[in-house]
């Protein structure tokens, strides 16, 4: 079992992925509460090594935190405050609804994937989502952060409790080795279930095609925001879904029980792309509205470049906020 | 608008179903695609449903239209005509092939005797072979009845050549006016873009084919602007042809000879004619053959130099007893034309002549000789002894029925004043069927209103007075009577026979208002006996030469109060000859010629005719052949059960065999009345084509329409397929600016 897990883990973490992700840290935009010292800033100031700000001395303060340099220049007593580097709880939420089983790309060597995709020789959106989740989990554990996992559709499926242990990554990978279920995505319901299990604030990485109602997505993001969690929305779409390049009339069969639709795809391409664009635009707008990150992934592209871009952008935002 | 190859047009129309079928079939043969983003497809479909449907319908309509127009275009056909790989283009060439009887005349070509028609066909085939693939060719045969063998014109040259080579000389004469009429109708039906038409007339213009005395109708004069008329040169090779021009029996009705058992005899005169040249001294052997004819010794005719006509008499003896039709055929040796080397006739034969005497019967004691009525005198005249060949049956005029007339050869109407309206119609039908009717005025009346009914019923150009005229001294007959076929056998003694006859009462004919053949005249010039055939109700050219029956009118009632005729020697031979010759004339006047579609008058039982070549021609309800009789010979008349009812003789027209060549100038002048004909070079009949114009605006227009439709279809297909490359992205400037660069683009790479 251990050997099998090891092999799968290797497939999830392609060398080029690790190489590209290594320079980045998965920093939360929000300062979260950590129980272990890590690279993430803690709101509990005092013992940490990184200076945060000055405040006037009040009786009872520890004198060792007095800034004598300021006192020498101004004759006023100020206490130096520091931010503590804390650990980060990173929880990928992987969508395993029926729509995630779509794929139009043959599985390539080294891309990993689920047993189902290897059987069908198709790289599905779910495969891509699990690869992304595995990469994020590996990176987080590498940064001494705690990592959890939830696989969902209309209900919570497999859940991996948060942990920073070395064996945690394998548990995550094991949990990702399942298959999509024949159910629709229900983010609003899932967010309720997840939030109820997480006491402290955490970074949720929602990896899904987000083929859900916009209202459900909005409710979900609002609840995360309300509980002051950070969220990264990774909308995972197949390239065929993004481009819709079918050229022959054919019946289309909905994976989530929508029925059969006989169309000439060339005729509907423009309308389809407009509808998809409206949906993704709206999701992105909702993410922006709640202060979350949104990124759209193409399953035909490697996981690493997209994650690299995302992490770099987050780091840049954090540095800008520190400078400000 | 006419098309040449209607099949291609139909195929084009049928091919419209191809895209529809493809559309329908393609709906069922696709494997379903499992798809996740159905919500966006449904959304797009809701928005674009009508637009997509309209685009599809429009595209389908354009594709169907392309096939339809292309099919119509090819039906012309016009691809080559528009200059695509062809030197031809939009020319219409109509070929008139004279396959009349003289076309079978053999001329020497390269040391071999070849029919002139063969030479004409060879020229026509060469001409067709030189045409471009876009040219259309029509074919008209000129033998009567002229017919369009390939009309409307076709682009299938191989089919034209096959048709040309299947043409054989007919036994009917050339009907150039008819052929030109066919050509005229073809030219008028051509679409206006067919401005370049050529009419080729292949004929030797021998006298039998071109009667220069009868001008041609100017049917092509109006079409001369866009039509080139080209005729072959008139044949100049003299061809000697001898024909059996006539076969005339002395009596048309054959009766058994008294004292010779049951055998019948007849005298027949065979007329021969020579045409062409050289009319040297020669010998012709004439034979008579017939099924019921015993051996007849052939006769040899010696022709003197320059002699064109001659006759020879045969005395025939028939052995067949009880037969009413005796066919006889005169045959001479083979010569340049085969068709006119025979002539046929069907003689009518009777054991007795059956005569219906329509008179009011008298009962009681027989009156004295002074009171004998006309019927009684006529009965006595017809049956003077037991050996008489006449069988007289008396019928009351009020009870006359069609059944009474069955089997009757003649009717003598003594009491027309007592005939009912139906009786007149029965007699009209009898005469139309080839019967003989003799009408005499009723002796008891002074005012004769029945004459109006006679004129109305038979539509005779006669005017008989209503009132009897009583000459004071009695009216004698003219000493010099007109020559008449009816009294041909009395002509030698007629003067002596008529001299003692006097008429005391006469129901006269108004000579000024009557057009009739005079048989006997009174001394004052008025008519005693006239004859005529009922006017045909429908002007049928095919039956114009076929008298249906004969109506005779005797202006005096043959009883002693009117005339002393009953008591004179003229009485018996007069009535015998009138009946016998009249019936014979009617029978022998039924001359049917090849190429006509005659009304035969053979009675209701006749259903079809079976020709000498085994070909069957149906007879319609009016007694008319449903199609022209194409072969000369003895045709059997069959009933519905294919039982033989009799026979009719069909002969070639004597003039059709005239092989005399005619001067080119005269022929050109004669042709000129129908249009501006030019003579083409028989060695190079296609030379005129080289100067002909090519091209047609309609052809080009049709191709342009097809091209425009194809372009439209391409644009529509591209538009409706939405195969254009979409804009790169609008996320760069959209409402979600943060996701740039690394975000997967929608709609394109």
Coordinates of C-alpha atoms in Angstrom, one line a residue, chain A:
Chain A
X1 CA 0.0 0.0 0.0
X2 CA 2.8 2.3 0.9
X3 CA 4.6 1.5 -2.3
X4 CA 1.4 2.2 -4.3
X5 CA 1.0 5.5 -2.5
X6 CA 4.5 6.4 -3.2
X7 CA 4.2 5.8 -6.9
X8 CA 1.0 7.8 -7.1
X9 CA 2.6 10.6 -5.2
X10 CA 5.4 10.7 -7.6
X11 CA 2.9 11.0 -10.4
X12 CA 1.1 13.8 -8.7
X13 CA 4.2 15.8 -8.2
X14 CA 5.9 15.9 -11.5
X15 CA 9.5 17.2 -11.2
X16 CA 8.8 20.2 -13.3
X17 CA 5.9 21.1 -11.0
X18 CA 8.0 21.0 -7.9
X19 CA 10.8 23.0 -9.6
X20 CA 8.5 25.8 -10.6
X21 CA 6.7 25.9 -7.3
X22 CA 9.8 25.8 -5.1
X23 CA 10.6 29.6 -5.0
X24 CA 7.1 30.5 -3.7
X25 CA 5.5 30.3 -0.4
X26 CA 1.8 29.9 0.0
X27 CA 1.2 33.1 1.9
X28 CA -2.2 34.0 3.1
X29 CA -3.3 37.4 2.4
X30 CA -4.9 37.4 5.8
X31 CA -2.9 36.9 8.9
X32 CA -4.1 33.7 10.3
X33 CA -3.7 32.2 13.6
X34 CA -1.2 29.4 13.7
X35 CA -0.2 27.1 16.4
X36 CA 3.3 26.4 15.0
X37 CA 5.9 28.8 14.1
X38 CA 6.1 29.1 10.4
X39 CA 6.5 31.7 7.8
X40 CA 3.1 33.2 8.1
X41 CA 2.5 36.3 10.1
X42 CA 0.6 36.0 13.3
X43 CA -1.6 38.7 14.7
X44 CA -0.2 38.0 18.1
X45 CA 2.6 40.5 18.4
X46 CA 5.4 40.5 20.9
X47 CA 7.5 37.4 20.6
X48 CA 7.9 37.2 17.0
X49 CA 11.0 38.3 15.2
X50 CA 9.4 40.7 12.7
X51 CA 8.8 44.4 13.7
X52 CA 5.2 45.5 13.3
X53 CA 4.7 49.0 14.9
X54 CA 5.2 51.3 17.9
X55 CA 2.7 52.2 20.6
X56 CA 3.0 54.3 23.7
X57 CA 4.1 52.7 26.9
X58 CA 1.5 52.0 29.5
X59 CA 2.3 50.8 33.0
X60 CA 2.6 47.0 33.0
X61 CA 4.3 46.6 29.7
X62 CA 7.4 44.6 29.5
X63 CA 10.3 47.1 29.6
X64 CA 12.4 44.9 27.4
X65 CA 10.2 46.0 24.5
X66 CA 10.9 49.7 25.0
X67 CA 12.5 51.3 22.1
X68 CA 15.3 53.2 23.7
X69 CA 16.4 54.8 20.5
X70 CA 13.1 56.6 20.1
X71 CA 13.2 57.5 23.8
X72 CA 16.6 59.1 23.4
X73 CA 15.4 61.2 20.5
X74 CA 11.9 62.1 21.7
X75 CA 11.9 61.6 25.5
X76 CA 8.8 59.5 25.0
X77 CA 8.3 55.8 25.8
X78 CA 7.3 53.6 23.0
X79 CA 6.9 49.9 23.0
X80 CA 8.1 48.0 19.9
X81 CA 5.6 45.5 18.7
X82 CA 6.5 42.4 16.6
X83 CA 4.4 40.1 14.4
X84 CA 4.9 36.5 15.1
X85 CA 5.5 34.1 12.1
X86 CA 2.6 31.5 12.4
X87 CA 1.6 28.3 10.7
X88 CA -1.1 28.4 7.9
X89 CA -4.0 25.9 7.6
X90 CA -4.4 25.2 3.9
X91 CA -7.5 23.2 2.9
X92 CA -8.0 22.3 -0.7
X93 CA -11.7 21.7 -1.5
X94 CA -11.8 19.4 -4.6
X95 CA -14.9 19.2 -6.6
X96 CA -15.8 15.6 -7.5
X97 CA -19.1 16.2 -9.2
X98 CA -20.1 14.4 -12.4
X99 CA -19.1 17.3 -14.6
X100 CA -15.6 17.0 -13.4
X101 CA -15.3 13.7 -15.1
X102 CA -15.1 15.4 -18.5
X103 CA -11.9 15.5 -20.4
X104 CA -10.7 15.8 -23.9
X105 CA -7.0 15.2 -23.5
X106 CA -5.2 11.9 -23.5
X107 CA -3.3 11.2 -20.4
X108 CA 0.4 12.1 -20.8
X109 CA 3.2 10.4 -19.0
X110 CA 4.1 12.0 -15.8
X111 CA 0.9 13.8 -15.4
X112 CA -0.4 11.5 -12.7
X113 CA -4.2 11.2 -12.6
X114 CA -6.7 8.9 -11.0
X115 CA -7.2 5.2 -11.7
X116 CA -10.3 6.2 -13.6
X117 CA -8.5 8.5 -15.9
X118 CA -5.8 5.9 -16.6
X119 CA -8.5 3.4 -17.4
X120 CA -10.1 5.7 -19.9
X121 CA -6.9 7.2 -20.9
X122 CA -8.4 10.6 -20.6
X123 CA -7.2 13.5 -18.5
X124 CA -10.3 14.8 -16.8
X125 CA -10.9 18.0 -15.0
X126 CA -11.0 15.9 -11.8
X127 CA -7.5 14.6 -12.6
X128 CA -6.4 18.1 -13.0
X129 CA -8.0 19.2 -9.8
X130 CA -6.4 16.4 -7.8
X131 CA -3.0 17.3 -9.3
X132 CA -3.4 20.9 -8.3
X133 CA -4.6 19.9 -4.8
X134 CA -1.7 17.6 -4.4
X135 CA 0.8 20.2 -5.5
X136 CA -0.7 22.8 -3.1
X137 CA -0.7 20.3 -0.3
X138 CA 2.9 19.4 -0.9
X139 CA 4.0 23.0 -1.1
X140 CA 2.1 23.9 2.1
X141 CA 3.6 21.0 4.0
X142 CA 7.0 22.0 2.7
X143 CA 6.4 25.4 4.3
X144 CA 5.6 23.9 7.6
X145 CA 1.9 24.6 7.2
X146 CA -0.9 22.4 8.2
X147 CA -2.9 20.8 5.3
X148 CA -6.4 19.4 5.3
X149 CA -8.5 18.2 2.4
X150 CA -12.2 17.9 1.5
X151 CA -13.6 16.2 -1.7
X152 CA -17.1 17.2 -2.4
X153 CA -19.9 17.3 -4.9
X154 CA -23.4 18.0 -3.5
X155 CA -22.2 16.6 -0.1
X156 CA -18.9 16.4 1.6
X157 CA -17.1 13.3 0.6
X158 CA -13.7 12.3 1.7
X159 CA -12.3 14.7 4.4
X160 CA -8.7 14.7 5.6
X161 CA -8.1 16.5 8.9
X162 CA -5.5 19.2 9.1
X163 CA -2.0 18.2 10.0
X164 CA 1.5 19.3 9.4
X165 CA 3.0 15.9 9.7
X166 CA 5.2 14.4 7.0
X167 CA 2.7 11.6 6.4
X168 CA -0.1 14.1 5.9
X169 CA 0.7 14.5 2.2
X170 CA 0.3 10.8 1.5
X171 CA -3.0 10.9 3.3
X172 CA -4.0 13.7 1.1
X173 CA -2.9 11.9 -2.0
X174 CA -4.8 8.8 -0.9
X175 CA -7.9 10.8 -0.5
X176 CA -7.6 12.3 -3.9
X177 CA -7.4 8.9 -5.6
X178 CA -11.1 8.5 -5.8
X179 CA -13.5 9.1 -8.7
X180 CA -16.1 11.7 -9.4
X181 CA -19.6 10.9 -8.3
X182 CA -22.8 11.3 -10.2
X183 CA -24.0 14.4 -8.5
X184 CA -24.1 18.1 -9.1
X185 CA -21.9 20.7 -7.4
X186 CA -23.5 22.5 -4.5
X187 CA -21.0 25.0 -3.1
X188 CA -23.4 26.8 -0.7
X189 CA -24.1 23.6 1.1
X190 CA -20.5 22.4 1.1
X191 CA -19.3 25.7 2.5
X192 CA -21.7 25.4 5.4
X193 CA -20.5 21.9 6.1
X194 CA -16.8 22.8 5.9
X195 CA -17.0 26.0 7.9
X196 CA -18.8 24.2 10.7
X197 CA -15.8 21.9 11.0
X198 CA -13.0 24.6 11.0
X199 CA -12.7 26.7 14.1
X200 CA -9.8 28.9 13.2
X201 CA -9.3 30.8 10.0
X202 CA -7.8 29.0 7.1
X203 CA -7.0 29.3 3.4
X204 CA -9.5 27.3 1.4
X205 CA -8.5 26.5 -2.2
X206 CA -11.7 25.6 -4.1
X207 CA -10.7 23.6 -7.1
X208 CA -13.8 23.1 -9.2
X209 CA -15.3 23.8 -12.6
X210 CA -17.8 25.9 -10.7
X211 CA -20.7 24.7 -12.8
X212 CA -23.0 25.8 -10.1
X213 CA -25.6 28.5 -9.8
X214 CA -24.1 31.9 -9.3
X215 CA -26.2 32.4 -6.2
X216 CA -24.9 29.3 -4.7
X217 CA -21.4 30.4 -5.4
X218 CA -22.1 33.8 -4.0
X219 CA -23.6 32.4 -0.8
X220 CA -20.6 30.1 -0.4
X221 CA -18.0 32.9 -0.8
X222 CA -20.1 35.2 1.5
X223 CA -19.9 32.6 4.3
X224 CA -16.2 32.1 3.9
X225 CA -15.8 35.9 4.1
X226 CA -18.1 36.1 7.0
X227 CA -15.9 33.7 8.9
X228 CA -12.8 35.6 7.8
X229 CA -11.3 32.8 5.9
X230 CA -9.2 33.3 2.8
X231 CA -10.3 31.6 -0.4
X232 CA -8.6 30.9 -3.7
X233 CA -11.0 29.9 -6.5
X234 CA -9.4 27.8 -9.1
X235 CA -11.9 27.2 -11.8
X236 CA -10.8 24.1 -13.7
X237 CA -12.0 23.8 -17.2
X238 CA -11.2 21.5 -20.1
X239 CA -9.8 23.2 -23.2
X240 CA -12.6 21.9 -25.2
X241 CA -15.0 23.6 -22.8
X242 CA -13.0 26.8 -23.2
X243 CA -12.9 26.7 -26.9
X244 CA -15.7 24.5 -28.1
X245 CA -14.1 23.5 -31.4
X246 CA -16.5 20.7 -32.3
X247 CA -17.1 20.8 -36.1
X248 CA -19.7 18.1 -36.7
X249 CA -23.3 18.0 -35.7
X250 CA -23.8 15.5 -32.9
X251 CA -26.0 14.8 -29.9
X252 CA -24.6 16.2 -26.6
X253 CA -25.3 14.1 -23.5
X254 CA -25.2 16.0 -20.2
X255 CA -23.0 14.4 -17.5
X256 CA -25.1 15.6 -14.7
X257 CA -28.4 14.3 -16.1
X258 CA -29.3 17.3 -18.2
X259 CA -30.4 15.0 -21.0
X260 CA -29.5 14.9 -24.7
X261 CA -29.3 17.9 -27.0
X262 CA -28.9 17.5 -30.7
X263 CA -27.1 20.5 -32.2
X264 CA -24.7 21.7 -34.7
X265 CA -21.9 22.9 -32.5
X266 CA -20.6 25.4 -35.1
X267 CA -23.9 27.1 -35.0
X268 CA -24.0 27.4 -31.2
X269 CA -20.3 28.1 -30.6
X270 CA -20.6 31.8 -30.3
X271 CA -23.6 31.6 -28.0
X272 CA -22.0 28.9 -25.9
X273 CA -18.7 30.9 -25.5
X274 CA -20.7 34.0 -24.6
X275 CA -22.6 32.1 -21.9
X276 CA -19.5 30.6 -20.5
X277 CA -17.7 33.9 -20.5
X278 CA -20.6 35.5 -18.7
X279 CA -20.5 32.8 -16.1
X280 CA -16.8 33.0 -15.5
X281 CA -16.9 36.8 -15.5
X282 CA -19.5 36.7 -12.8
X283 CA -17.6 34.2 -10.7
X284 CA -14.5 36.3 -11.0
X285 CA -16.4 39.4 -10.1
X286 CA -17.8 37.7 -7.0
X287 CA -14.3 36.6 -6.0
X288 CA -13.1 40.2 -6.3
X289 CA -16.1 41.5 -4.4
X290 CA -15.2 39.3 -1.4
X291 CA -11.5 39.9 -1.7
X292 CA -10.6 36.4 -2.9
X293 CA -8.3 35.2 -5.6
X294 CA -9.7 33.7 -8.7
X295 CA -7.9 31.8 -11.4
X296 CA -9.0 29.8 -14.3
X297 CA -7.1 26.6 -15.2
X298 CA -6.9 24.8 -18.6
X299 CA -6.6 21.1 -18.1
X300 CA -4.6 20.8 -21.2
X301 CA -1.8 22.9 -19.7
X302 CA 0.6 21.8 -17.0
X303 CA -0.3 22.5 -13.4
X304 CA 2.9 24.2 -12.6
X305 CA 2.8 27.4 -14.7
X306 CA -0.7 28.3 -13.5
X307 CA 0.1 27.7 -9.8
X308 CA 3.4 29.6 -10.2
X309 CA 1.6 32.5 -11.6
X310 CA -1.0 32.4 -8.9
X311 CA 1.5 32.2 -6.0
X312 CA 3.7 34.9 -7.5
X313 CA 0.7 37.2 -7.7
X314 CA -0.3 36.5 -4.1
X315 CA 3.2 37.2 -2.8
X316 CA 3.2 40.4 -4.7
X317 CA -0.1 41.4 -3.3
X318 CA 1.1 40.6 0.3
X319 CA 4.3 42.6 -0.2
X320 CA 2.3 45.5 -1.5
X321 CA 0.0 45.4 1.5
X322 CA 3.1 45.3 3.9
X323 CA 4.6 48.3 2.1
X324 CA 1.4 50.2 2.4

